[in-house]
Coordinates of C-alpha atoms in Angstrom, one line a residue:
Chain A
M1089 CA 7.0 -20.4 11.8
R1090 CA 9.9 -22.5 12.8
A1091 CA 10.2 -20.4 16.1
A1092 CA 6.5 -20.4 16.9
G1093 CA 7.0 -24.4 16.6
L1094 CA 9.7 -24.4 18.7
F1095 CA 8.1 -22.1 21.1
F1096 CA 4.9 -24.7 21.7
F1097 CA 7.6 -27.6 21.5
L1098 CA 9.4 -26.1 24.6
I1099 CA 5.9 -25.1 26.4
A1100 CA 4.9 -28.7 25.9
T1101 CA 8.2 -30.4 27.0
I1102 CA 8.7 -28.1 30.1
L1103 CA 5.1 -28.4 30.9
P1104 CA 5.0 -30.1 34.5
L1105 CA 1.2 -30.8 34.0
Q1106 CA -0.6 -31.1 37.2
V1107 CA -3.3 -33.8 37.6
N1108 CA -5.7 -33.4 40.3
A1109 CA -8.2 -35.5 41.2
S1110 CA -11.6 -35.4 42.7
V1111 CA -14.7 -37.7 42.9
A1112 CA -17.2 -36.7 40.7
G1113 CA -19.8 -37.6 43.5
E1114 CA -18.5 -34.8 45.4
K1115 CA -19.9 -32.1 43.1
S1116 CA -23.2 -33.8 42.4
G1117 CA -26.6 -32.0 42.0
Q1118 CA -27.5 -29.6 39.8
F1119 CA -25.5 -28.1 37.0
D1120 CA -24.9 -24.4 37.8
A1121 CA -24.3 -22.5 34.6
T1122 CA -23.7 -19.0 36.5
E1123 CA -20.8 -20.6 38.1
M1124 CA -19.3 -22.4 35.2
I1125 CA -19.3 -19.6 33.4
M1126 CA -18.1 -17.3 35.7
H1127 CA -15.4 -19.7 36.6
H1128 CA -14.6 -19.6 32.8
I1129 CA -14.5 -15.7 32.3
A1130 CA -12.5 -15.0 35.5
D1131 CA -8.7 -15.3 35.7
A1132 CA -7.1 -18.5 37.1
H1133 CA -3.6 -19.5 38.5
E1134 CA -3.5 -22.7 36.3
F1135 CA -4.1 -23.3 32.5
H1136 CA -6.8 -26.0 32.3
I1137 CA -6.4 -28.2 29.5
V1138 CA -8.8 -31.1 29.8
T1139 CA -11.1 -32.8 32.4
Y1140 CA -12.3 -36.4 32.1
T1141 CA -14.2 -38.8 34.4
K1142 CA -12.3 -42.2 34.8
A1143 CA -14.6 -45.3 35.1
S1144 CA -14.2 -45.3 38.9
G1145 CA -16.2 -42.2 38.9
E1146 CA -13.2 -40.0 39.5
E1147 CA -12.9 -36.7 37.9
V1148 CA -9.6 -35.9 36.7
H1149 CA -8.2 -32.3 35.8
I1150 CA -5.3 -31.9 33.8
S1151 CA -3.9 -28.1 33.7
M1152 CA -0.6 -26.5 33.3
P1153 CA 0.4 -24.8 36.7
L1154 CA 1.5 -21.1 36.5
P1155 CA 3.7 -19.2 38.6
V1156 CA 2.7 -17.3 41.6
I1157 CA 4.4 -14.4 42.5
I1158 CA 3.1 -12.7 45.6
W1159 CA 4.4 -9.4 47.4
H1160 CA 3.9 -10.0 51.1
S1161 CA 5.6 -8.4 54.1
G1162 CA 8.4 -6.6 52.1
R1163 CA 9.5 -9.6 49.9
F1164 CA 8.5 -11.5 46.5
H1165 CA 7.3 -15.1 47.1
A1166 CA 7.6 -17.0 44.2
F1167 CA 6.4 -20.6 43.5
M1168 CA 4.3 -22.6 41.1
S1169 CA 0.6 -22.8 41.5
S1170 CA 0.5 -26.6 41.6
R1171 CA 1.7 -26.0 45.7
F1172 CA -1.9 -25.2 46.0
H1173 CA -3.2 -28.6 44.7
G1174 CA -6.1 -27.0 43.4
G1175 CA -6.9 -25.0 46.5
K1176 CA -6.4 -27.9 48.9
N1177 CA -3.0 -26.9 50.3
L1178 CA -1.8 -23.7 52.1
V1179 CA 1.3 -22.3 51.1
P1180 CA 3.2 -20.6 54.3
V1181 CA 4.5 -17.0 54.2
E1182 CA 5.6 -14.7 56.8
G1183 CA 3.1 -14.6 59.7
A1184 CA 0.2 -16.1 57.2
Y1185 CA -0.8 -18.7 54.7
L1186 CA -1.9 -18.3 51.5
K1187 CA -5.0 -20.0 50.2
L1188 CA -6.3 -20.8 46.7
Y1189 CA -10.0 -19.8 46.7
H1190 CA -12.2 -19.8 43.6
G1191 CA -9.1 -18.8 41.5
K1192 CA -8.3 -15.7 43.8
I1193 CA -5.6 -16.1 46.4
Y1194 CA -6.1 -14.9 50.0
L1195 CA -4.1 -14.6 53.1
T1196 CA -5.4 -17.0 55.8
N1197 CA -4.8 -18.6 59.3
V1198 CA -3.1 -21.8 59.5
E1199 CA -6.5 -23.9 59.0
G1200 CA -7.4 -21.7 56.0
T1201 CA -10.5 -20.2 57.3
I1202 CA -12.3 -18.2 54.9
H1203 CA -14.3 -15.2 56.3
Y1204 CA -17.4 -13.6 54.5
N1205 CA -18.8 -10.1 55.1
E1206 CA -22.7 -9.8 55.2
K1207 CA -23.0 -9.4 51.6
G1208 CA -21.9 -12.9 51.2
E1209 CA -18.0 -11.8 49.9
V1210 CA -14.7 -13.1 51.2
A1211 CA -13.3 -10.9 53.6
N1212 CA -9.8 -12.2 53.9
A1213 CA -7.2 -10.0 53.1
K1214 CA -5.5 -10.2 49.5
P1215 CA -2.0 -9.8 49.1
L1216 CA -0.3 -7.9 46.0
N1217 CA -0.3 -10.7 43.4
F1218 CA 2.0 -10.2 40.3
S1219 CA 1.1 -14.0 39.2
I1220 CA 1.7 -15.2 35.9
T1221 CA -2.0 -16.1 35.6
K1222 CA -3.9 -17.8 32.8
N1223 CA -4.8 -14.1 31.5
V1224 CA -1.2 -12.9 31.8
A1225 CA 0.1 -16.5 30.2
S1226 CA -2.3 -15.9 27.3
M1227 CA -1.2 -12.1 26.9
F1228 CA 2.5 -13.5 26.8
L1229 CA 1.5 -15.8 24.2
G1230 CA -0.4 -13.1 22.1
S1231 CA 2.6 -10.7 22.4
F1232 CA 5.0 -13.3 21.2
L1233 CA 2.8 -14.5 18.1
I1234 CA 2.5 -10.4 17.3
F1235 CA 6.3 -9.8 17.5
L1236 CA 6.7 -13.3 15.6
I1237 CA 4.5 -12.1 13.1
F1238 CA 5.6 -8.7 12.8
G1239 CA 8.9 -9.2 13.1
T1240 CA 9.2 -11.8 10.3
A1241 CA 7.3 -9.3 8.1
A1242 CA 9.7 -6.6 8.8
K1243 CA 12.5 -8.8 8.1
R1244 CA 11.0 -9.2 4.6
Y1245 CA 10.5 -5.6 4.0
S1246 CA 14.1 -4.6 5.1
K1247 CA 15.0 -6.5 1.6
R1248 CA 15.8 -4.6 -1.3
G1249 CA 15.3 -1.5 0.5
G1250 CA 11.7 -1.9 1.0
L1251 CA 11.3 -2.5 -2.7
A1252 CA 10.9 -6.3 -3.1
V1253 CA 7.7 -7.4 -4.2
P1254 CA 5.2 -8.4 -1.4
K1255 CA 4.9 -12.3 -0.6
G1256 CA 3.9 -14.8 2.2
I1257 CA 3.2 -13.0 5.4
Q1258 CA 3.6 -9.7 3.9
L1259 CA 0.7 -10.0 2.1
L1260 CA -1.6 -10.5 5.0
V1261 CA -0.1 -8.0 7.3
E1262 CA 0.4 -5.2 4.7
P1263 CA -3.8 -4.4 4.0
I1264 CA -4.3 -4.3 7.7
I1265 CA -1.4 -2.1 8.4
L1266 CA -2.1 0.3 5.5
F1267 CA -5.9 0.1 6.9
V1268 CA -4.8 1.0 10.0
R1269 CA -2.5 3.8 8.8
D1270 CA -4.8 5.4 5.9
D1271 CA -8.3 4.7 7.1
I1272 CA -7.7 4.9 11.1
A1273 CA -4.9 7.2 11.5
R1274 CA -4.5 9.6 8.5
E1275 CA -8.1 9.9 8.5
Q1276 CA -8.4 11.6 11.9
I1277 CA -5.3 12.6 12.5
D1278 CA -3.3 15.7 10.4
A1279 CA -1.0 13.9 8.1
R1280 CA 2.2 15.1 9.4
K1281 CA 1.5 14.1 13.1
A1282 CA -0.3 10.9 12.2
D1283 CA 3.2 9.3 11.6
L1284 CA 4.0 10.0 15.4
F1285 CA 1.2 8.1 16.6
M1286 CA 1.6 5.3 13.9
P1287 CA 3.4 2.7 16.4
Y1288 CA 1.0 3.4 19.3
L1289 CA -2.1 2.7 16.9
L1290 CA -0.7 -0.1 15.2
T1291 CA 0.2 -1.9 18.4
L1292 CA -2.9 -1.2 19.8
F1293 CA -5.0 -2.6 16.9
F1294 CA -3.1 -5.9 16.8
F1295 CA -2.6 -6.3 20.7
I1296 CA -6.5 -6.1 21.2
W1297 CA -7.2 -7.7 17.8
I1298 CA -4.7 -11.1 18.4
N1299 CA -5.7 -11.3 22.2
N1300 CA -9.5 -11.3 21.1
L1301 CA -8.6 -14.0 18.8
I1302 CA -6.7 -15.9 21.5
G1303 CA -9.6 -15.5 23.5
L1304 CA -12.0 -17.3 21.3
I1305 CA -9.8 -20.4 20.9
P1306 CA -11.9 -23.0 22.9
F1307 CA -9.0 -25.0 24.1
F1308 CA -5.3 -24.6 25.4
P1309 CA -3.4 -22.5 25.2
G1310 CA -6.3 -19.9 24.0
G1311 CA -9.9 -19.5 26.0
A1312 CA -8.6 -17.0 28.5
N1313 CA -11.0 -14.1 28.8
L1314 CA -8.2 -11.6 28.7
S1315 CA -9.5 -8.5 26.5
G1316 CA -12.8 -9.3 28.4
N1317 CA -10.8 -8.3 31.6
I1318 CA -11.5 -5.1 32.9
S1319 CA -8.3 -4.8 34.1
F1320 CA -6.9 -5.4 30.6
T1321 CA -9.0 -2.9 29.1
L1322 CA -8.5 -0.6 31.9
T1323 CA -4.7 -0.6 31.1
L1324 CA -5.3 0.1 27.3
A1325 CA -7.5 2.8 28.2
V1326 CA -5.0 4.5 30.3
M1327 CA -2.4 4.3 27.5
S1328 CA -4.7 5.9 25.1
F1329 CA -5.7 8.7 27.7
F1330 CA -1.9 9.6 27.9
A1331 CA -1.7 9.1 24.2
I1332 CA -4.8 11.5 23.5
N1333 CA -3.4 14.2 26.2
I1334 CA 0.5 14.4 26.3
F1335 CA 0.5 15.6 22.6
G1336 CA -2.8 18.0 23.0
S1337 CA -2.1 21.2 21.1
K1338 CA -2.4 24.6 23.0
H1339 CA -5.8 25.2 21.2
Y1340 CA -7.2 21.8 22.8
W1341 CA -6.4 22.6 26.1
K1342 CA -7.6 26.1 25.9
E1343 CA -11.0 24.9 24.8
V1344 CA -11.3 22.3 27.6
L1345 CA -10.0 24.3 30.3
I1346 CA -11.2 27.8 29.4
A1347 CA -13.9 27.1 26.6
P1348 CA -13.4 30.6 24.8
G1349 CA -15.8 32.5 23.3
I1350 CA -18.9 31.0 25.5
P1351 CA -20.9 33.1 28.2
F1352 CA -19.7 32.8 31.7
F1353 CA -22.7 31.3 32.9
V1354 CA -22.4 28.5 30.3
K1355 CA -18.7 28.2 31.0
I1356 CA -19.1 27.3 35.0
F1357 CA -20.9 24.0 33.8
L1358 CA -19.3 23.5 30.3
V1359 CA -15.6 23.7 32.0
P1360 CA -16.1 20.7 34.3
V1361 CA -18.1 18.6 31.8
E1362 CA -15.2 19.1 29.4
I1363 CA -12.7 18.2 32.1
I1364 CA -14.8 15.1 33.0
G1365 CA -15.0 13.9 29.5
L1366 CA -11.3 13.9 29.2
I1367 CA -11.9 10.7 31.8
T1368 CA -15.1 9.5 29.9
K1369 CA -13.7 9.0 26.5
P1370 CA -11.1 6.6 27.6
F1371 CA -13.6 5.2 30.3
A1372 CA -15.9 4.5 27.4
L1373 CA -13.4 2.8 25.7
M1374 CA -12.4 0.6 28.7
L1375 CA -16.2 -0.7 29.3
R1376 CA -17.2 -1.2 25.5
L1377 CA -14.2 -3.8 24.8
F1378 CA -14.9 -5.2 28.5
A1379 CA -18.4 -6.0 28.0
N1380 CA -18.3 -6.6 24.3
I1381 CA -15.4 -9.5 24.5
T1382 CA -17.1 -10.6 28.1
A1383 CA -20.7 -11.0 26.7
G1384 CA -19.3 -12.9 23.9
H1385 CA -17.8 -15.3 26.0
I1386 CA -21.1 -15.3 28.2
I1387 CA -23.2 -15.9 25.3
I1388 CA -20.9 -19.0 23.7
L1389 CA -20.7 -20.4 27.2
S1390 CA -24.6 -20.0 27.9
L1391 CA -25.5 -21.9 24.6
T1392 CA -23.1 -24.8 25.4
S1393 CA -24.9 -24.5 29.0
M1394 CA -27.8 -25.3 27.3
I1395 CA -27.4 -28.9 26.9
F1396 CA -26.2 -29.6 30.2
I1397 CA -29.4 -27.4 31.6
M1398 CA -32.0 -29.2 29.4
Q1399 CA -30.1 -32.7 30.0
S1400 CA -31.2 -33.9 26.8
V1401 CA -28.7 -34.5 24.1
Y1402 CA -31.2 -33.4 21.5
A1403 CA -30.4 -29.8 22.3
A1404 CA -27.1 -30.2 21.1
P1405 CA -27.9 -29.6 17.4
M1406 CA -29.5 -26.4 18.0
T1407 CA -27.0 -25.1 20.6
I1408 CA -23.8 -25.9 18.3
L1409 CA -25.5 -24.2 15.5
L1410 CA -26.2 -21.3 17.6
S1411 CA -22.6 -21.4 19.0
L1412 CA -21.5 -21.8 15.5
I1413 CA -23.6 -18.4 14.4
M1414 CA -22.0 -16.7 17.7
Y1415 CA -18.5 -18.0 17.0
S1416 CA -18.7 -16.4 13.4
L1417 CA -20.1 -13.1 14.9
E1418 CA -17.5 -13.4 17.6
F1419 CA -14.7 -13.4 15.1
L1420 CA -16.2 -10.2 13.7
V1421 CA -16.5 -8.8 16.8
A1422 CA -12.7 -9.5 17.5
I1423 CA -11.6 -7.3 14.8
L1424 CA -14.5 -4.8 15.0
Q1425 CA -13.7 -4.0 18.8
A1426 CA -9.9 -3.9 17.9
Y1427 CA -11.0 -1.3 15.2
I1428 CA -13.4 0.7 17.4
F1429 CA -11.0 1.1 20.2
T1430 CA -8.2 2.1 17.7
L1431 CA -10.6 4.2 15.2
L1432 CA -12.0 6.2 18.7
T1433 CA -8.5 6.6 20.4
S1434 CA -7.4 8.0 16.9
L1435 CA -10.2 10.2 16.8
F1436 CA -9.7 11.6 20.4
I1437 CA -6.0 12.0 19.4
G1438 CA -7.0 14.1 16.1
M1439 CA -9.5 16.2 18.2
A1440 CA -6.6 16.8 20.6
V1441 CA -3.4 17.8 18.2
N1442 CA -5.2 19.0 14.9
E1443 CA -4.6 22.5 14.1
H1444 CA -8.1 23.4 12.9
H1445 CA -11.1 21.4 13.6
Chain B
M692 CA -19.3 -7.2 40.8
G693 CA -16.0 -9.0 40.8
L694 CA -15.7 -8.7 37.4
L695 CA -15.3 -5.0 37.5
M696 CA -12.9 -4.9 40.1
P697 CA -9.4 -4.3 38.5
D698 CA -6.6 -6.5 39.4
P699 CA -3.3 -4.8 40.2
G700 CA -1.3 -7.9 39.1
L701 CA -3.0 -8.2 35.7
V702 CA -3.0 -4.0 35.2
F703 CA 0.7 -4.4 35.8
W704 CA 1.6 -7.1 33.6
T705 CA -0.9 -5.6 30.7
S706 CA 1.2 -2.2 31.1
F707 CA 4.3 -4.3 30.8
S708 CA 3.5 -6.3 27.8
F709 CA 1.9 -3.9 26.1
L710 CA 4.5 -1.2 26.4
T711 CA 7.3 -3.9 25.6
L712 CA 5.8 -4.7 22.7
L713 CA 4.9 -1.3 21.7
I714 CA 8.8 -0.6 22.0
L715 CA 10.0 -3.6 20.5
L716 CA 7.6 -3.4 17.6
R717 CA 8.4 0.1 17.1
K718 CA 12.1 -0.5 16.7
Y719 CA 11.9 -3.8 14.9
A720 CA 8.7 -3.9 13.0
W721 CA 6.9 -0.8 12.5
K722 CA 9.5 1.5 11.5
P723 CA 11.0 -0.8 8.8
I724 CA 7.6 -1.7 7.7
L725 CA 6.2 1.9 7.5
R726 CA 9.4 3.1 6.0
A727 CA 9.5 0.2 3.4
L728 CA 5.7 1.2 2.6
K729 CA 6.7 4.9 2.2
V730 CA 9.8 4.1 0.0
R731 CA 7.6 1.8 -2.1
E732 CA 5.0 4.5 -2.2
E733 CA 7.3 7.1 -3.4
Y734 CA 8.8 5.0 -5.6
I735 CA 5.8 4.3 -7.4
E736 CA 4.9 7.7 -7.3
F737 CA 8.3 8.7 -8.7
S738 CA 8.0 6.2 -11.3
L739 CA 4.7 7.1 -12.5
K740 CA 5.7 10.8 -12.7
D741 CA 9.1 9.7 -14.4
A742 CA 6.7 7.6 -16.9
D743 CA 4.7 10.5 -17.7
Q744 CA 7.8 12.8 -18.0
A745 CA 9.1 10.1 -20.4
R746 CA 5.7 9.8 -22.5
E747 CA 5.6 13.6 -22.6
E748 CA 9.6 14.0 -23.7
L749 CA 8.6 11.0 -26.2
R750 CA 5.6 13.1 -28.0
K751 CA 7.9 16.4 -27.9
L752 CA 10.3 14.1 -29.3
S753 CA 8.0 12.6 -32.2
D754 CA 6.7 16.1 -32.5
T755 CA 9.9 17.6 -33.5
R756 CA 10.7 14.6 -35.8
K757 CA 7.2 15.4 -37.4
Q758 CA 8.3 18.8 -37.5
M759 CA 11.6 18.2 -38.8
I760 CA 10.5 15.6 -41.4
E761 CA 7.8 18.5 -42.4
A762 CA 10.5 21.0 -42.8
S763 CA 12.9 18.8 -44.5
R764 CA 10.3 17.9 -46.9
L765 CA 9.4 21.4 -47.9
E766 CA 12.9 21.9 -48.1
R767 CA 13.2 19.2 -50.7
E768 CA 10.3 20.2 -52.5
K769 CA 11.6 23.7 -52.6
M770 CA 14.9 22.3 -53.8
I771 CA 13.1 20.4 -56.7
R772 CA 11.1 23.3 -57.3
E773 CA 14.3 25.5 -57.6
A774 CA 16.3 22.7 -59.6
R775 CA 13.3 22.6 -62.0
D776 CA 13.0 26.3 -62.1
L777 CA 16.8 26.3 -62.7
R778 CA 16.8 23.4 -65.3
E779 CA 14.0 25.3 -67.2
E780 CA 15.8 28.6 -67.2
I781 CA 19.0 26.6 -68.4
I782 CA 17.1 25.1 -71.2
R783 CA 15.4 28.3 -71.9
E784 CA 18.3 30.1 -72.1
A785 CA 20.4 27.3 -74.1
R786 CA 17.6 27.2 -76.3
T787 CA 17.6 31.1 -76.9
A788 CA 21.2 31.2 -77.4
A789 CA 20.9 28.1 -79.7
E790 CA 18.5 29.7 -81.7
A791 CA 20.2 32.8 -81.9
E792 CA 23.4 31.0 -82.8
S793 CA 21.8 28.8 -85.4
T794 CA 19.8 32.2 -86.9
R795 CA 23.2 33.8 -86.9
M796 CA 24.7 30.7 -88.7
I797 CA 21.7 30.4 -91.0
E798 CA 22.3 34.1 -91.8
Q799 CA 26.0 33.7 -92.5
A800 CA 25.3 30.4 -94.2
R801 CA 22.9 32.2 -96.4
A802 CA 25.1 35.2 -97.1
Q803 CA 27.9 32.9 -97.9
I804 CA 25.8 31.1 -100.1
Q805 CA 24.3 34.1 -101.6
R806 CA 27.8 35.4 -102.1
E807 CA 29.1 32.3 -103.4
R808 CA 26.0 31.9 -105.5
K809 CA 27.0 35.3 -106.9
E810 CA 30.5 34.6 -107.2
S811 CA 29.8 31.4 -109.0
L812 CA 27.1 33.2 -111.4
S813 CA 29.6 35.5 -112.3
E814 CA 32.4 33.0 -112.7
I815 CA 29.7 30.7 -114.7
R816 CA 28.9 34.1 -116.7
Q817 CA 32.5 34.5 -117.2
Q818 CA 32.7 30.8 -118.3
I819 CA 29.9 30.9 -120.3
G820 CA 31.2 33.8 -122.4
L821 CA 34.4 32.3 -122.9
I822 CA 32.8 29.0 -123.8
S823 CA 30.2 30.8 -126.0
L824 CA 33.1 32.7 -127.7
E825 CA 35.2 29.3 -128.3
I826 CA 31.8 27.7 -129.5
A827 CA 31.4 30.8 -131.8
E828 CA 34.7 30.6 -133.0
K829 CA 34.3 26.9 -133.7
I830 CA 31.1 27.3 -135.1
L831 CA 32.3 30.0 -137.0
K832 CA 35.4 28.4 -137.9
Q833 CA 33.2 25.2 -139.0
E834 CA 30.4 27.2 -140.8
L835 CA 32.8 29.5 -142.7
A836 CA 35.0 26.6 -143.8
S837 CA 33.5 26.8 -147.5
D838 CA 33.3 30.4 -149.2
E839 CA 30.0 29.5 -150.4
K840 CA 28.5 29.4 -146.8
Q841 CA 30.2 32.5 -146.0
K842 CA 28.6 34.1 -149.2
H843 CA 25.3 32.2 -148.0
V844 CA 25.6 33.8 -144.5
I845 CA 26.6 37.1 -145.4
N846 CA 23.4 37.0 -147.8
E847 CA 21.5 36.1 -145.4
Y848 CA 22.5 38.6 -142.8
L849 CA 22.1 41.2 -145.6
N850 CA 18.5 39.6 -146.1
Q851 CA 18.0 40.0 -142.6
V852 CA 19.1 43.6 -142.3
N853 CA 16.7 46.0 -143.5
F854 CA 17.8 48.7 -145.1
N855 CA 15.3 50.8 -144.4

């Protein structure tokens, strides 16, 4: 815990906070809930902390700038996102300029012109962007927390050859680890092989769960919609795809590719379906997690937006109550989705590696 | 549709974070934790089995003890019975011997007494004879001290004698 405190202290001291000011009057007019929500669930190149309006009507955004890493014309360009000044400044690279526009970095000309195609989408080229975005920063924080929690717990487990009476953080993590081992892994995978997949399943479960929870924290350094980002869920789904298929038994591959004991004309249809099934399983995992977490964020943000849409403070009690209910539900969803992702991965692994069905 | 477009940067960092975390946790967390859990479970299982075994042994031991107590009790009873029998035997034998001895002694005594009585009787008879003779002699001497008396006795005897 001391290490965690030190970590946050370091962040807080190193933090070169960026303060951007804009005149509130600039964005006058109707409150656009869709834009606000899309802005919140999308990734960003800065970690927004707080926005307030001065008496003079000037809006002040305080945010933590994040490193931008761009691969352009054969080399990396790294700088802090504060150089964009919230999108007002261009950053020159070889033969082009980088512009931050709606949270994304585009290549532009010296004027920073943004072209649109006929669908109204930005047509400018995007450089390869390996930036530490808000989501990546949130993920680093999550990974660090996970490592801290389980590293601390593991140290305790090493005492007295594992026979020390569990206490402290052990009591918190042990039931969950046992749950993942006994009710997720061993339930689906043959006991002898289940242990091989335990590190993957445990890491997957806690990676999803902790990142879901950090995403639910409504203020800095939480609130990034990381586990509701398709890139995140795609990556985990691909990992699960490999975990499922790399250790597949001969029997499993025979079932998929030859479908033994089935008439030939059925085989013609069944084998392609089976092969597509290899992809659809992780695809479903990807979409399920993405949709559930993003939907949760959207609902909570929508409920909050109600106050501004109705432009009445009397809407607040109702929306706050509903948000509270949704928040409780989201805490459940956070662990439920981690559970479902891990359980289904485990189930598919079981189908692939078990000797008999 | 922007939401559904994967971003290569985030894919890269997610892969990087997840795999790093997987490798680090595998080495520094999951292995020790899972091993400790396994060790603990095996220890508990072993202890339970051990306790069962100990209980079983204790039961056996107490059974053996009971059996031994029972056996010794039987042995003791047997010994007591034997001792009692032996005692009775000895007493009976002693009694029989004593009775025989006493009978024999009584017989002997009786014979002795008989014999001694006979002896004493004959001795007494002899004595009586001698004493009678002496008495008779003395009486005679006294009675027949005067002539008249001698005459009288002679007469008397003569009177008594029937001359038939």
